[in-house]
Coordinates of C-alpha atoms and ligand atoms in Angstrom, one line a residue:
M1 CA 0.5 -5.9 -30.8
N2 CA 2.5 -2.8 -31.6
E3 CA 5.5 -2.8 -33.9
F4 CA 7.9 -1.2 -31.7
K5 CA 10.6 -3.7 -30.5
N6 CA 11.7 -3.7 -26.9
F7 CA 15.2 -4.8 -26.1
I8 CA 14.4 -8.4 -25.6
E9 CA 12.9 -8.8 -29.0
E10 CA 16.0 -7.1 -30.6
I11 CA 18.2 -9.7 -29.0
I12 CA 15.9 -12.5 -30.2
D13 CA 15.7 -11.0 -33.7
S14 CA 19.5 -10.9 -33.9
D15 CA 20.0 -14.4 -32.7
L16 CA 17.3 -15.7 -35.2
A17 CA 19.2 -13.7 -38.0
S18 CA 22.6 -15.0 -36.9
G19 CA 21.2 -18.5 -36.9
K20 CA 22.2 -19.1 -33.3
V21 CA 18.7 -20.3 -32.7
S22 CA 16.1 -21.7 -34.9
E23 CA 13.1 -21.7 -32.6
V24 CA 12.5 -19.5 -29.7
C25 CA 11.7 -21.1 -26.4
T26 CA 10.9 -19.2 -23.2
R27 CA 9.6 -20.4 -19.8
F28 CA 7.8 -19.1 -16.9
P29 CA 9.5 -20.4 -13.8
P30 CA 7.3 -19.6 -10.5
E31 CA 8.4 -21.1 -7.1
P32 CA 5.3 -22.6 -5.6
N33 CA 5.6 -20.8 -2.5
G34 CA 2.6 -18.5 -2.8
Y35 CA -0.1 -17.2 -5.4
L36 CA 0.9 -15.2 -8.3
H37 CA 0.6 -11.5 -8.1
I38 CA 0.4 -8.6 -10.7
G39 CA 4.2 -8.6 -10.9
H40 CA 4.2 -12.2 -12.2
A41 CA 1.8 -11.1 -14.9
K42 CA 4.3 -8.8 -16.4
S43 CA 6.7 -11.8 -16.5
L44 CA 3.9 -14.1 -17.9
C45 CA 3.1 -11.4 -20.5
I46 CA 6.6 -11.1 -21.7
N47 CA 7.5 -14.8 -21.9
F48 CA 4.0 -15.9 -23.4
G49 CA 4.3 -12.7 -25.6
I50 CA 7.3 -13.8 -27.1
K51 CA 5.9 -17.2 -27.8
A52 CA 3.0 -15.8 -29.6
K53 CA 5.1 -13.3 -31.6
Y54 CA 7.6 -15.6 -32.7
G55 CA 5.6 -18.8 -33.2
G56 CA 7.8 -20.4 -30.4
K57 CA 7.2 -22.3 -27.2
C58 CA 6.7 -21.3 -23.6
N59 CA 6.9 -23.7 -20.8
L60 CA 5.5 -23.4 -17.4
R61 CA 8.2 -24.9 -15.0
F62 CA 7.7 -25.0 -11.2
D63 CA 11.0 -24.1 -9.7
D64 CA 10.5 -26.3 -6.7
T65 CA 14.1 -26.9 -5.8
N66 CA 13.5 -25.6 -2.2
P67 CA 11.4 -28.2 -0.3
S68 CA 10.5 -26.2 2.8
K69 CA 8.2 -23.5 1.7
E70 CA 6.4 -25.1 -1.2
D71 CA 2.8 -26.6 -1.5
V72 CA 0.7 -28.2 -4.0
E73 CA -2.1 -25.7 -3.3
Y74 CA 0.3 -23.0 -4.8
V75 CA 0.9 -25.3 -7.9
E76 CA -2.9 -25.6 -8.6
S77 CA -3.5 -21.9 -8.1
I78 CA -0.6 -20.9 -10.3
K79 CA -2.0 -23.1 -13.1
S80 CA -5.5 -21.6 -13.0
D81 CA -4.3 -18.1 -12.7
I82 CA -2.0 -18.6 -15.9
E83 CA -5.0 -19.9 -17.8
W84 CA -7.2 -17.1 -16.5
L85 CA -4.8 -14.6 -18.0
G86 CA -5.3 -16.3 -21.3
F87 CA -2.1 -18.1 -21.8
S88 CA -1.3 -21.8 -22.4
W89 CA 1.9 -23.4 -21.9
D90 CA 3.7 -26.1 -24.0
K91 CA 5.3 -28.3 -21.5
L92 CA 4.3 -28.4 -17.8
L93 CA 7.4 -29.2 -15.8
F94 CA 8.8 -29.4 -12.3
A95 CA 12.4 -28.5 -11.6
S96 CA 12.4 -31.3 -9.0
D97 CA 12.0 -33.9 -11.9
Y98 CA 15.6 -32.9 -12.9
F99 CA 17.1 -33.7 -9.6
D100 CA 19.0 -36.7 -11.1
V101 CA 20.2 -34.5 -14.1
M102 CA 21.5 -31.9 -11.5
F103 CA 23.2 -34.5 -9.5
D104 CA 24.9 -35.9 -12.6
C105 CA 26.0 -32.3 -13.5
A106 CA 27.6 -31.9 -10.1
V107 CA 29.3 -35.2 -10.5
R108 CA 30.8 -34.0 -13.7
L109 CA 31.9 -30.7 -12.3
I110 CA 33.8 -32.7 -9.5
K111 CA 35.3 -34.9 -12.1
K112 CA 36.6 -31.9 -14.0
G113 CA 38.1 -30.5 -10.9
L114 CA 35.4 -27.7 -10.9
A115 CA 33.7 -28.5 -7.8
Y116 CA 34.7 -29.7 -4.1
V117 CA 33.1 -30.7 -1.1
S118 CA 33.7 -28.2 1.8
D119 CA 33.1 -28.9 5.6
E120 CA 32.9 -25.1 6.2
T121 CA 30.0 -23.5 8.2
A122 CA 27.8 -21.0 6.2
E123 CA 29.5 -18.5 8.6
E124 CA 33.0 -19.3 7.5
I125 CA 32.1 -19.3 4.0
R126 CA 30.8 -15.9 4.3
E127 CA 33.7 -14.6 6.3
R128 CA 36.2 -15.8 3.6
R129 CA 34.2 -14.6 0.8
G130 CA 35.9 -11.3 0.8
T131 CA 34.4 -8.0 -0.2
L132 CA 33.8 -5.9 -3.3
Y133 CA 37.5 -4.4 -2.6
E134 CA 39.2 -7.5 -1.3
P135 CA 39.5 -10.9 -2.7
G136 CA 38.3 -13.8 -0.9
I137 CA 40.3 -16.5 0.9
E138 CA 40.4 -19.9 -0.5
S139 CA 38.8 -22.7 1.3
P140 CA 40.9 -25.1 3.2
Y141 CA 39.1 -27.9 1.4
R142 CA 39.6 -26.3 -2.0
N143 CA 42.2 -28.8 -3.1
R144 CA 40.7 -32.1 -2.1
S145 CA 41.3 -34.7 -4.7
V146 CA 38.5 -35.8 -7.2
E147 CA 38.3 -39.2 -5.6
E148 CA 37.7 -37.7 -2.2
N149 CA 35.3 -35.3 -3.5
L150 CA 33.4 -38.0 -5.3
K151 CA 33.3 -40.1 -2.2
L152 CA 32.1 -37.2 0.1
F153 CA 29.5 -36.0 -2.3
Y154 CA 28.0 -39.5 -2.7
E155 CA 28.0 -39.7 1.1
M156 CA 26.1 -36.5 1.2
R157 CA 23.4 -37.9 -1.1
D158 CA 23.3 -41.1 0.9
G159 CA 22.4 -39.3 4.1
V160 CA 25.6 -39.7 6.0
Y161 CA 25.9 -36.1 7.1
P162 CA 23.5 -33.9 9.1
D163 CA 22.0 -30.6 7.8
G164 CA 24.8 -28.0 7.3
A165 CA 27.7 -30.3 7.8
K166 CA 28.9 -30.2 4.2
V167 CA 28.4 -28.5 1.1
L168 CA 29.3 -28.7 -2.4
R169 CA 31.0 -25.5 -3.8
A170 CA 31.9 -24.7 -7.5
R171 CA 35.5 -24.1 -7.8
I172 CA 35.8 -21.1 -9.8
D173 CA 37.8 -18.1 -8.7
M174 CA 38.0 -16.6 -5.1
A175 CA 39.6 -13.4 -6.7
S176 CA 36.8 -12.7 -9.0
P177 CA 35.5 -9.2 -8.9
N178 CA 32.0 -10.7 -9.1
L179 CA 31.2 -12.2 -5.6
N180 CA 28.8 -14.8 -7.1
M181 CA 31.8 -16.4 -8.9
R182 CA 33.8 -16.8 -5.6
D183 CA 33.3 -20.6 -5.3
P184 CA 29.4 -20.4 -4.8
V185 CA 27.8 -23.1 -2.9
I186 CA 25.8 -25.3 -5.4
Y187 CA 24.5 -28.2 -3.2
R188 CA 23.5 -28.4 0.5
V189 CA 22.4 -31.1 2.8
L190 CA 18.7 -30.7 3.8
H191 CA 16.9 -33.5 5.3
A192 CA 13.6 -32.3 4.3
T193 CA 10.5 -34.0 2.6
H194 CA 9.8 -32.6 -0.8
H195 CA 6.3 -32.2 -2.2
N196 CA 7.1 -34.0 -5.3
T197 CA 10.2 -36.3 -4.6
G198 CA 9.4 -37.2 -1.0
D199 CA 12.2 -38.4 1.0
K200 CA 14.3 -39.6 -2.0
W201 CA 16.8 -36.6 -1.6
C202 CA 18.5 -35.3 1.4
I203 CA 20.8 -32.8 -0.7
Y204 CA 19.2 -30.0 -2.7
P205 CA 20.7 -27.9 -5.5
M206 CA 21.1 -24.0 -5.0
Y207 CA 19.0 -21.8 -7.2
D208 CA 22.1 -20.5 -9.1
F209 CA 23.0 -24.1 -10.0
A210 CA 19.8 -25.6 -10.7
H211 CA 18.1 -22.8 -12.8
P212 CA 20.6 -22.7 -15.6
I213 CA 20.5 -26.6 -15.8
E214 CA 16.8 -26.5 -16.0
D215 CA 17.0 -24.1 -18.8
A216 CA 19.5 -25.9 -20.6
H217 CA 18.1 -29.3 -20.2
E218 CA 14.6 -28.1 -21.5
G219 CA 15.9 -26.3 -24.6
I220 CA 15.3 -22.8 -23.4
T221 CA 16.8 -20.3 -25.7
H222 CA 15.9 -17.1 -23.9
S223 CA 15.8 -17.2 -20.0
I224 CA 14.1 -13.9 -19.0
C225 CA 14.4 -13.0 -15.4
T226 CA 14.4 -9.9 -13.3
L227 CA 17.4 -7.4 -12.9
E228 CA 18.5 -8.6 -9.5
F229 CA 20.0 -11.6 -11.3
E230 CA 22.1 -9.6 -13.6
D231 CA 25.3 -10.1 -11.3
H232 CA 24.4 -14.0 -11.5
R233 CA 24.6 -14.1 -15.2
P234 CA 28.4 -14.9 -15.3
L235 CA 27.6 -17.9 -13.1
Y236 CA 24.6 -19.0 -15.1
D237 CA 26.8 -19.0 -18.3
W238 CA 29.7 -20.9 -16.3
V239 CA 27.1 -23.6 -15.3
V240 CA 25.8 -24.3 -18.7
R241 CA 29.1 -24.2 -20.4
E242 CA 31.1 -26.3 -17.7
C243 CA 28.2 -28.9 -17.8
E244 CA 28.7 -29.2 -21.4
F245 CA 25.0 -28.8 -22.6
P246 CA 24.7 -28.8 -26.3
E247 CA 24.3 -25.6 -28.3
P248 CA 22.5 -23.3 -28.5
L249 CA 23.1 -22.6 -24.8
P250 CA 20.2 -20.7 -23.1
Q251 CA 20.9 -16.8 -22.8
Q252 CA 19.9 -15.1 -19.6
I253 CA 18.2 -11.7 -20.3
E254 CA 17.2 -9.3 -17.4
F255 CA 14.3 -6.9 -17.2
A256 CA 13.1 -4.4 -14.6
R257 CA 10.5 -5.8 -12.3
L258 CA 7.1 -4.2 -12.0
N259 CA 6.5 -2.1 -9.0
I260 CA 3.2 -0.4 -8.3
T261 CA 2.4 2.5 -5.9
N262 CA 0.8 1.2 -2.7
T263 CA 0.9 -2.4 -3.9
I264 CA 2.8 -5.1 -2.2
M265 CA 4.5 -7.7 -4.2
S266 CA 6.3 -9.6 -1.5
K267 CA 4.8 -13.0 -1.4
R268 CA 6.2 -13.2 2.2
Y269 CA 4.0 -10.3 3.3
L270 CA 1.1 -11.3 1.4
K271 CA 1.2 -14.7 3.1
K272 CA 1.4 -13.0 6.4
L273 CA -1.7 -11.0 5.7
V274 CA -3.5 -14.4 4.9
D275 CA -2.2 -16.3 7.9
E276 CA -3.1 -13.4 10.3
G277 CA -6.7 -13.4 8.8
K278 CA -6.3 -9.7 7.8
V279 CA -7.8 -10.5 4.6
L280 CA -10.4 -13.0 3.3
G281 CA -7.7 -15.1 1.8
W282 CA -5.2 -15.2 -0.9
D283 CA -8.1 -14.1 -3.4
D284 CA -9.4 -11.3 -1.2
P285 CA -10.6 -8.6 -3.8
R286 CA -8.0 -6.2 -2.3
M287 CA -4.9 -8.5 -2.7
P288 CA -2.6 -7.8 -5.7
T289 CA -2.6 -11.5 -6.4
L290 CA -4.0 -12.6 -9.8
S291 CA -6.7 -14.5 -8.1
G292 CA -7.5 -11.4 -5.8
I293 CA -7.6 -9.1 -9.0
R294 CA -9.7 -11.6 -10.7
R295 CA -12.2 -11.6 -7.7
R296 CA -12.0 -7.9 -7.8
G297 CA -13.4 -7.9 -11.4
Y298 CA -10.3 -6.7 -13.3
P299 CA -10.7 -8.4 -16.7
P300 CA -7.6 -10.4 -17.9
E301 CA -7.6 -8.6 -21.2
A302 CA -7.1 -5.2 -19.3
I303 CA -4.1 -6.8 -17.2
R304 CA -2.5 -7.9 -20.5
D305 CA -3.1 -4.4 -22.0
F306 CA -1.5 -2.9 -18.9
C307 CA 1.5 -4.9 -19.3
E308 CA 1.8 -4.2 -23.0
R309 CA 1.4 -0.4 -22.3
I310 CA 4.0 -0.1 -19.6
G311 CA 6.5 -1.9 -21.8
V312 CA 9.7 -3.7 -21.0
S313 CA 12.7 -1.9 -19.7
K314 CA 16.0 -2.1 -18.0
A315 CA 15.5 0.6 -15.5
N316 CA 13.5 0.0 -12.2
S317 CA 10.6 2.3 -11.7
E318 CA 7.1 2.4 -10.0
V319 CA 4.0 2.6 -12.0
Q320 CA 1.0 4.2 -10.6
A321 CA -1.8 2.1 -9.4
S322 CA -4.2 4.5 -11.2
Y323 CA -2.6 3.5 -14.5
L324 CA -3.6 -0.1 -14.0
E325 CA -7.1 1.1 -12.9
S326 CA -7.3 3.2 -16.0
C327 CA -6.6 0.2 -18.3
V328 CA -9.4 -1.6 -16.4
R329 CA -11.9 1.2 -16.9
D330 CA -11.2 1.5 -20.6
N331 CA -12.0 -2.2 -20.9
L332 CA -15.1 -2.0 -18.9
N333 CA -16.3 0.9 -20.6
R334 CA -16.4 -0.9 -23.7
T335 CA -17.5 -4.3 -22.2
A336 CA -19.7 -4.0 -19.1
N337 CA -23.4 -3.4 -19.2
R338 CA -25.0 -0.5 -17.6
V339 CA -27.4 -1.2 -14.8
M340 CA -29.2 0.9 -12.3
A341 CA -28.3 0.9 -8.6
V342 CA -29.2 3.3 -5.8
F343 CA -26.9 3.5 -2.7
D344 CA -28.6 6.1 -0.7
P345 CA -32.4 5.8 -1.5
L346 CA -34.8 8.5 -1.5
K347 CA -38.5 7.4 -2.1
V348 CA -40.2 9.2 -5.0
V349 CA -44.1 8.7 -5.5
L350 CA -45.2 9.6 -9.0
T351 CA -48.6 11.0 -8.3
N352 CA -49.9 11.1 -11.7
Y353 CA -49.0 7.6 -12.6
E354 CA -50.9 4.4 -12.0
G355 CA -50.2 0.7 -12.7
S356 CA -46.7 -0.6 -13.9
E357 CA -44.9 -1.2 -17.4
L358 CA -41.6 -2.3 -18.6
V359 CA -39.3 0.3 -20.0
Q360 CA -36.4 -0.3 -22.4
V361 CA -33.0 0.6 -21.2
E362 CA -29.8 0.3 -23.4
N363 CA -27.2 -1.9 -21.9
N364 CA -24.2 -0.2 -23.2
G365 CA -24.0 2.8 -25.5
N366 CA -20.4 2.0 -26.1
A367 CA -20.7 -1.5 -27.2
E368 CA -20.3 -2.5 -30.7
T369 CA -23.9 -3.6 -31.0
L370 CA -26.5 -1.9 -29.1
T371 CA -28.7 -4.1 -26.9
F372 CA -31.6 -3.3 -24.6
R373 CA -33.2 -4.8 -21.5
Q374 CA -36.7 -4.5 -19.9
V375 CA -36.8 -2.8 -16.6
P376 CA -40.1 -2.7 -14.4
F377 CA -41.4 0.8 -13.7
S378 CA -44.3 1.8 -11.5
K379 CA -45.7 4.5 -9.3
I380 CA -43.1 4.3 -6.4
L381 CA -39.3 4.5 -7.2
Y382 CA -36.1 5.2 -5.4
I383 CA -33.6 7.7 -6.7
D384 CA -30.2 8.5 -5.0
R385 CA -30.6 11.3 -2.4
S386 CA -27.7 13.1 -4.0
D387 CA -29.8 13.5 -7.0
F388 CA -32.2 15.9 -5.2
A389 CA -31.6 19.3 -3.5
L390 CA -34.1 21.5 -2.0
T391 CA -31.5 24.6 -2.0
P392 CA -29.5 23.6 -5.1
P393 CA -26.1 25.1 -5.8
P394 CA -25.7 26.9 -9.1
K395 CA -25.7 24.6 -12.4
Y396 CA -27.4 21.8 -10.5
Y397 CA -29.2 19.7 -13.3
R398 CA -30.9 17.2 -11.1
L399 CA -34.1 17.2 -9.2
K400 CA -34.8 20.5 -7.5
P401 CA -37.8 22.6 -6.6
D402 CA -39.7 23.3 -9.7
G403 CA -37.2 21.4 -11.8
Y404 CA -37.2 18.5 -14.2
V405 CA -35.0 15.6 -14.7
R406 CA -35.1 12.6 -16.8
L407 CA -35.4 9.1 -15.3
K408 CA -33.0 7.0 -17.5
G409 CA -34.8 5.0 -20.0
A410 CA -38.3 6.3 -18.9
Y411 CA -39.9 9.6 -18.4
I412 CA -39.1 13.2 -17.5
I413 CA -40.5 14.0 -14.1
H414 CA -41.2 17.2 -12.3
F415 CA -40.7 17.8 -8.6
D416 CA -43.8 19.0 -6.8
E417 CA -43.4 18.5 -3.2
A418 CA -41.0 17.1 -0.5
L419 CA -42.2 15.5 2.6
T420 CA -40.1 15.9 5.7
D421 CA -39.8 14.2 9.1
S422 CA -39.8 16.0 12.6
D423 CA -36.1 16.9 12.0
G424 CA -36.9 18.5 8.8
S425 CA -35.1 16.0 6.6
V426 CA -36.5 15.0 3.5
V427 CA -38.0 11.4 3.5
E428 CA -40.1 11.4 0.4
L429 CA -40.6 13.4 -2.9
H430 CA -44.0 13.8 -4.8
C431 CA -43.2 14.1 -8.5
S432 CA -45.4 13.9 -11.6
I433 CA -44.5 12.5 -14.9
V434 CA -44.5 14.9 -18.0
P435 CA -47.1 13.4 -20.5
N436 CA -45.6 12.3 -23.8
S437 CA -42.0 12.4 -22.4
K438 CA -41.2 8.6 -22.6
S439 CA -37.5 7.9 -23.7
G440 CA -37.5 7.1 -27.4
E441 CA -40.8 8.6 -28.1
D442 CA -40.6 11.9 -26.4
T443 CA -42.8 14.8 -27.9
S444 CA -43.3 16.8 -24.8
G445 CA -40.9 19.5 -26.0
I446 CA -39.4 19.8 -22.6
K447 CA -35.6 19.9 -22.6
V448 CA -33.8 18.4 -19.4
K449 CA -30.1 18.6 -18.7
G450 CA -30.0 15.9 -16.2
V451 CA -30.5 12.1 -16.5
I452 CA -30.5 10.0 -13.3
Q453 CA -30.8 6.4 -12.3
W454 CA -33.7 5.0 -10.4
V455 CA -35.0 1.6 -9.3
D456 CA -38.7 0.5 -9.1
A457 CA -39.5 0.1 -5.3
A458 CA -41.9 -2.9 -6.0
T459 CA -39.2 -5.0 -7.7
C460 CA -35.8 -3.8 -6.7
V461 CA -33.5 -6.0 -4.7
D462 CA -31.4 -5.1 -1.8
V463 CA -27.6 -6.3 -2.2
T464 CA -24.4 -6.0 -0.2
V465 CA -21.6 -3.8 -1.8
R466 CA -18.0 -3.9 -0.7
K467 CA -16.3 -0.7 -1.4
L468 CA -12.6 -1.3 -1.8
Q469 CA -9.4 0.8 -1.3
S470 CA -5.7 -0.2 -1.2
L471 CA -4.5 -2.5 1.4
L472 CA -1.7 0.0 2.0
T473 CA -1.9 3.7 3.0
D474 CA 0.2 6.1 1.4
A475 CA 3.9 6.1 2.5
V476 CA 4.0 9.4 4.6
D477 CA 7.0 10.7 6.6
G478 CA 9.2 8.1 5.5
V479 CA 7.1 5.2 6.9
I480 CA 7.6 2.6 4.3
D481 CA 7.1 -0.4 6.6
F482 CA 4.1 -2.6 5.1
N483 CA 3.1 -3.5 8.7
E484 CA 2.6 0.2 9.6
R485 CA 0.9 1.1 6.6
F486 CA -1.7 -1.8 6.6
N487 CA -5.2 0.1 5.9
A488 CA -7.6 -1.5 8.3
D489 CA -10.5 0.4 6.7
S490 CA -9.8 -0.9 3.2
M491 CA -13.0 -2.8 2.9
Q492 CA -16.3 -0.9 3.7
V493 CA -19.5 -3.0 3.4
V494 CA -22.6 -1.0 2.5
T495 CA -26.0 -1.8 0.9
A496 CA -27.8 -0.8 -2.3
K497 CA -30.9 -1.1 -4.1
V498 CA -30.4 -2.6 -7.5
E499 CA -32.7 -3.5 -10.5
R500 CA -34.2 -6.9 -10.7
S501 CA -32.3 -8.0 -13.8
L502 CA -29.2 -8.4 -11.6
L503 CA -30.8 -11.5 -10.1
S504 CA -29.7 -13.5 -13.0
A505 CA -26.0 -12.3 -12.9
K506 CA -23.4 -15.0 -12.4
A507 CA -20.3 -14.6 -10.2
E508 CA -17.6 -12.7 -11.9
D509 CA -20.1 -10.8 -14.3
R510 CA -19.1 -7.2 -14.4
F511 CA -21.4 -4.1 -14.5
Q512 CA -21.4 -0.4 -14.7
F513 CA -23.7 1.0 -11.9
M514 CA -24.7 3.9 -13.9
R515 CA -23.1 7.0 -12.8
V516 CA -21.4 5.3 -9.9
G517 CA -18.8 3.0 -10.8
Y518 CA -17.9 -0.5 -11.8
Y519 CA -19.0 -3.6 -9.9
V520 CA -18.6 -7.4 -10.2
L521 CA -20.6 -10.1 -8.7
D522 CA -18.7 -11.9 -6.0
R523 CA -18.8 -15.8 -5.5
D524 CA -20.0 -15.1 -2.0
S525 CA -23.5 -14.3 -3.3
K526 CA -26.4 -16.4 -2.3
A527 CA -29.6 -16.3 -4.2
D528 CA -31.4 -13.9 -1.9
K529 CA -28.3 -11.9 -1.0
L530 CA -26.1 -10.7 -3.8
V531 CA -22.6 -9.5 -3.0
F532 CA -20.9 -7.1 -5.2
N533 CA -17.2 -5.8 -5.2
E534 CA -16.4 -2.5 -6.3
I535 CA -13.9 -2.8 -9.3
V536 CA -13.0 0.9 -10.1
S537 CA -14.8 4.2 -9.7
L538 CA -15.9 5.9 -12.9
K539 CA -13.6 8.8 -12.6
D540 CA -10.1 8.4 -13.8
S541 CA -7.4 9.7 -11.5
F542 CA -4.4 8.7 -13.7
N543 CA -2.1 11.5 -14.4
P544 CA 0.4 10.3 -17.2
T545 CA 2.7 13.4 -16.5
K546 CA 3.1 12.5 -12.8
Ligands
LIG601 P1 10.2 -15.1 -4.2 O1 11.6 -14.5 -4.3 O2 9.5 -14.6 -3.0 O3 10.0 -16.5 -4.5 P2 9.5 -14.0 -6.8 O4 8.7 -12.9 -7.0 O5 10.9 -14.1 -7.2 O6 9.4 -14.3 -5.3 P3 8.9 -16.4 -8.5 O7 7.8 -17.4 -8.3 O8 10.4 -16.7 -8.3 O9 8.8 -15.2 -7.4 O10 8.8 -15.6 -9.8 C1 8.4 -16.2 -11.0 C2 8.8 -15.4 -12.2 O11 8.3 -14.1 -12.0 C3 10.3 -15.0 -12.1 O12 10.9 -15.2 -13.5 C4 10.3 -13.6 -11.6 O13 11.4 -12.9 -12.0 C5 9.0 -13.0 -12.1 N1 8.6 -11.8 -11.3 C6 8.3 -12.0 -10.0 N2 8.0 -10.8 -9.3 C7 8.0 -9.9 -10.5 C8 7.7 -8.5 -10.6 N3 7.3 -7.8 -9.7 N4 7.8 -8.0 -11.8 C9 8.2 -8.7 -13.0 N5 8.4 -10.1 -12.8 C10 8.4 -10.6 -11.7
LIG602 MG1 12.2 -16.2 -6.9

């Protein structure tokens, strides 16, 4: 972790120094209405990062105060995604467990003359709310007595009223310049079954009332959220103060949410893609969900590294998708073993070689300790068609007429002859190995500039490879609507021949297919049919000055 402090850490430092707080406690509060995405990773890294940095605590709290859109499937996925990212929460909590606390807080506000039951429709409330330039109009129910309010609120709880018939409003200030303070609705009637509390409640608290209570009740010291809640902070402070929670009261701090080019962060749109069958599921390797990114082969360390590098700020901006890819590539360059795969096979017969042997090929020249594997080698091989040219362009260092090339980990070969079919396209090469040119014991004296990958025809395996692109095409000509930008060709399925060693790979194992890109074994693989997802290409397109 670097020594530079972001603005959130500066606030925490000063709260610790002044004695306002003695232990730092944060929380990650997802609403279980979808899977976590890369944007959530940023919030996770901030909240759990603070826990680690200050030796504090971080709770995982499901913000499940809205019964209609939530589901246990999401709860389970969120837990496993957080663990996969490498974080462990202190308490696992559900906001719905606090419904009694919230109810009591509402009663307390009513008794203090700070909340009232209103019979206005949503429409009427909106109309009377005023604008940024005009104050609002007071509700005709604003001056109901405490007794009447208590009676009506209990009746709301007891199911006397249908949905929408009554709401509980905080009694703050209809002339406040902040519209959120103009008697906001804090409870509504909703006859809905909740995934946690079942049919116990038919009134549910609104987010702006529930969230501060959850934080205060749990002893959260710093409640970190995204910028769109900045204008809600006065209400947050009002709620914790007027509900008379003990000191230290939680402090809301806002930061800029993460946006990434060509990446959808709207749960609603992601859910639509899943529901319409446009993707394989929430964990489709093209999805920006954490489960999708995981299946795509992005290492959790690379995601944490990315969040650290982009930093925390108060200004909204868009990060290039290639920056995330570049963090992934940095990680894989150090950690992924190199193997050989041929996507467009061209048969090579080594005319002066008989029998077979095992050659030693290094796994990763960038790893801290060098390891090797044995790769079968024999008379007939496949190389990639692009590594041979009958009429080569200038500076072509691969196989060409009268040229030499080194087969990675094996021998230098010389091109002798190309066999063509009736159309004149090359179908087979005849080559000869250079005596005494074996890798590691080369005394041939021949210098070659090109090293290419190959697979042994007798033992290689055919595999399926998914080449992946963004689910969204670039926004051109002002078309920013996600529906119009859906990239229907974002998954291209091709085949490749790979070396036999990959048969022992497990799902989520990551490799560099030498000279091609990084690939991960997908869980759709069967023993006789491996499936790989493309993680990232080898070439970095990230331009830090853009
Ligand atoms: P929705 O409003 O559709 O429920 P959400 O993105 O707000 O979606 P939450 O489950 O409420 O989802 O988010 C949990 C936490 O993650 C919140 O604290 C939220 O601020 C944070 N978060 C969500 N999206 C991003 C993002 N793109 N960048 C940073 N933080 C995010
Ligand atoms: Mg939300």
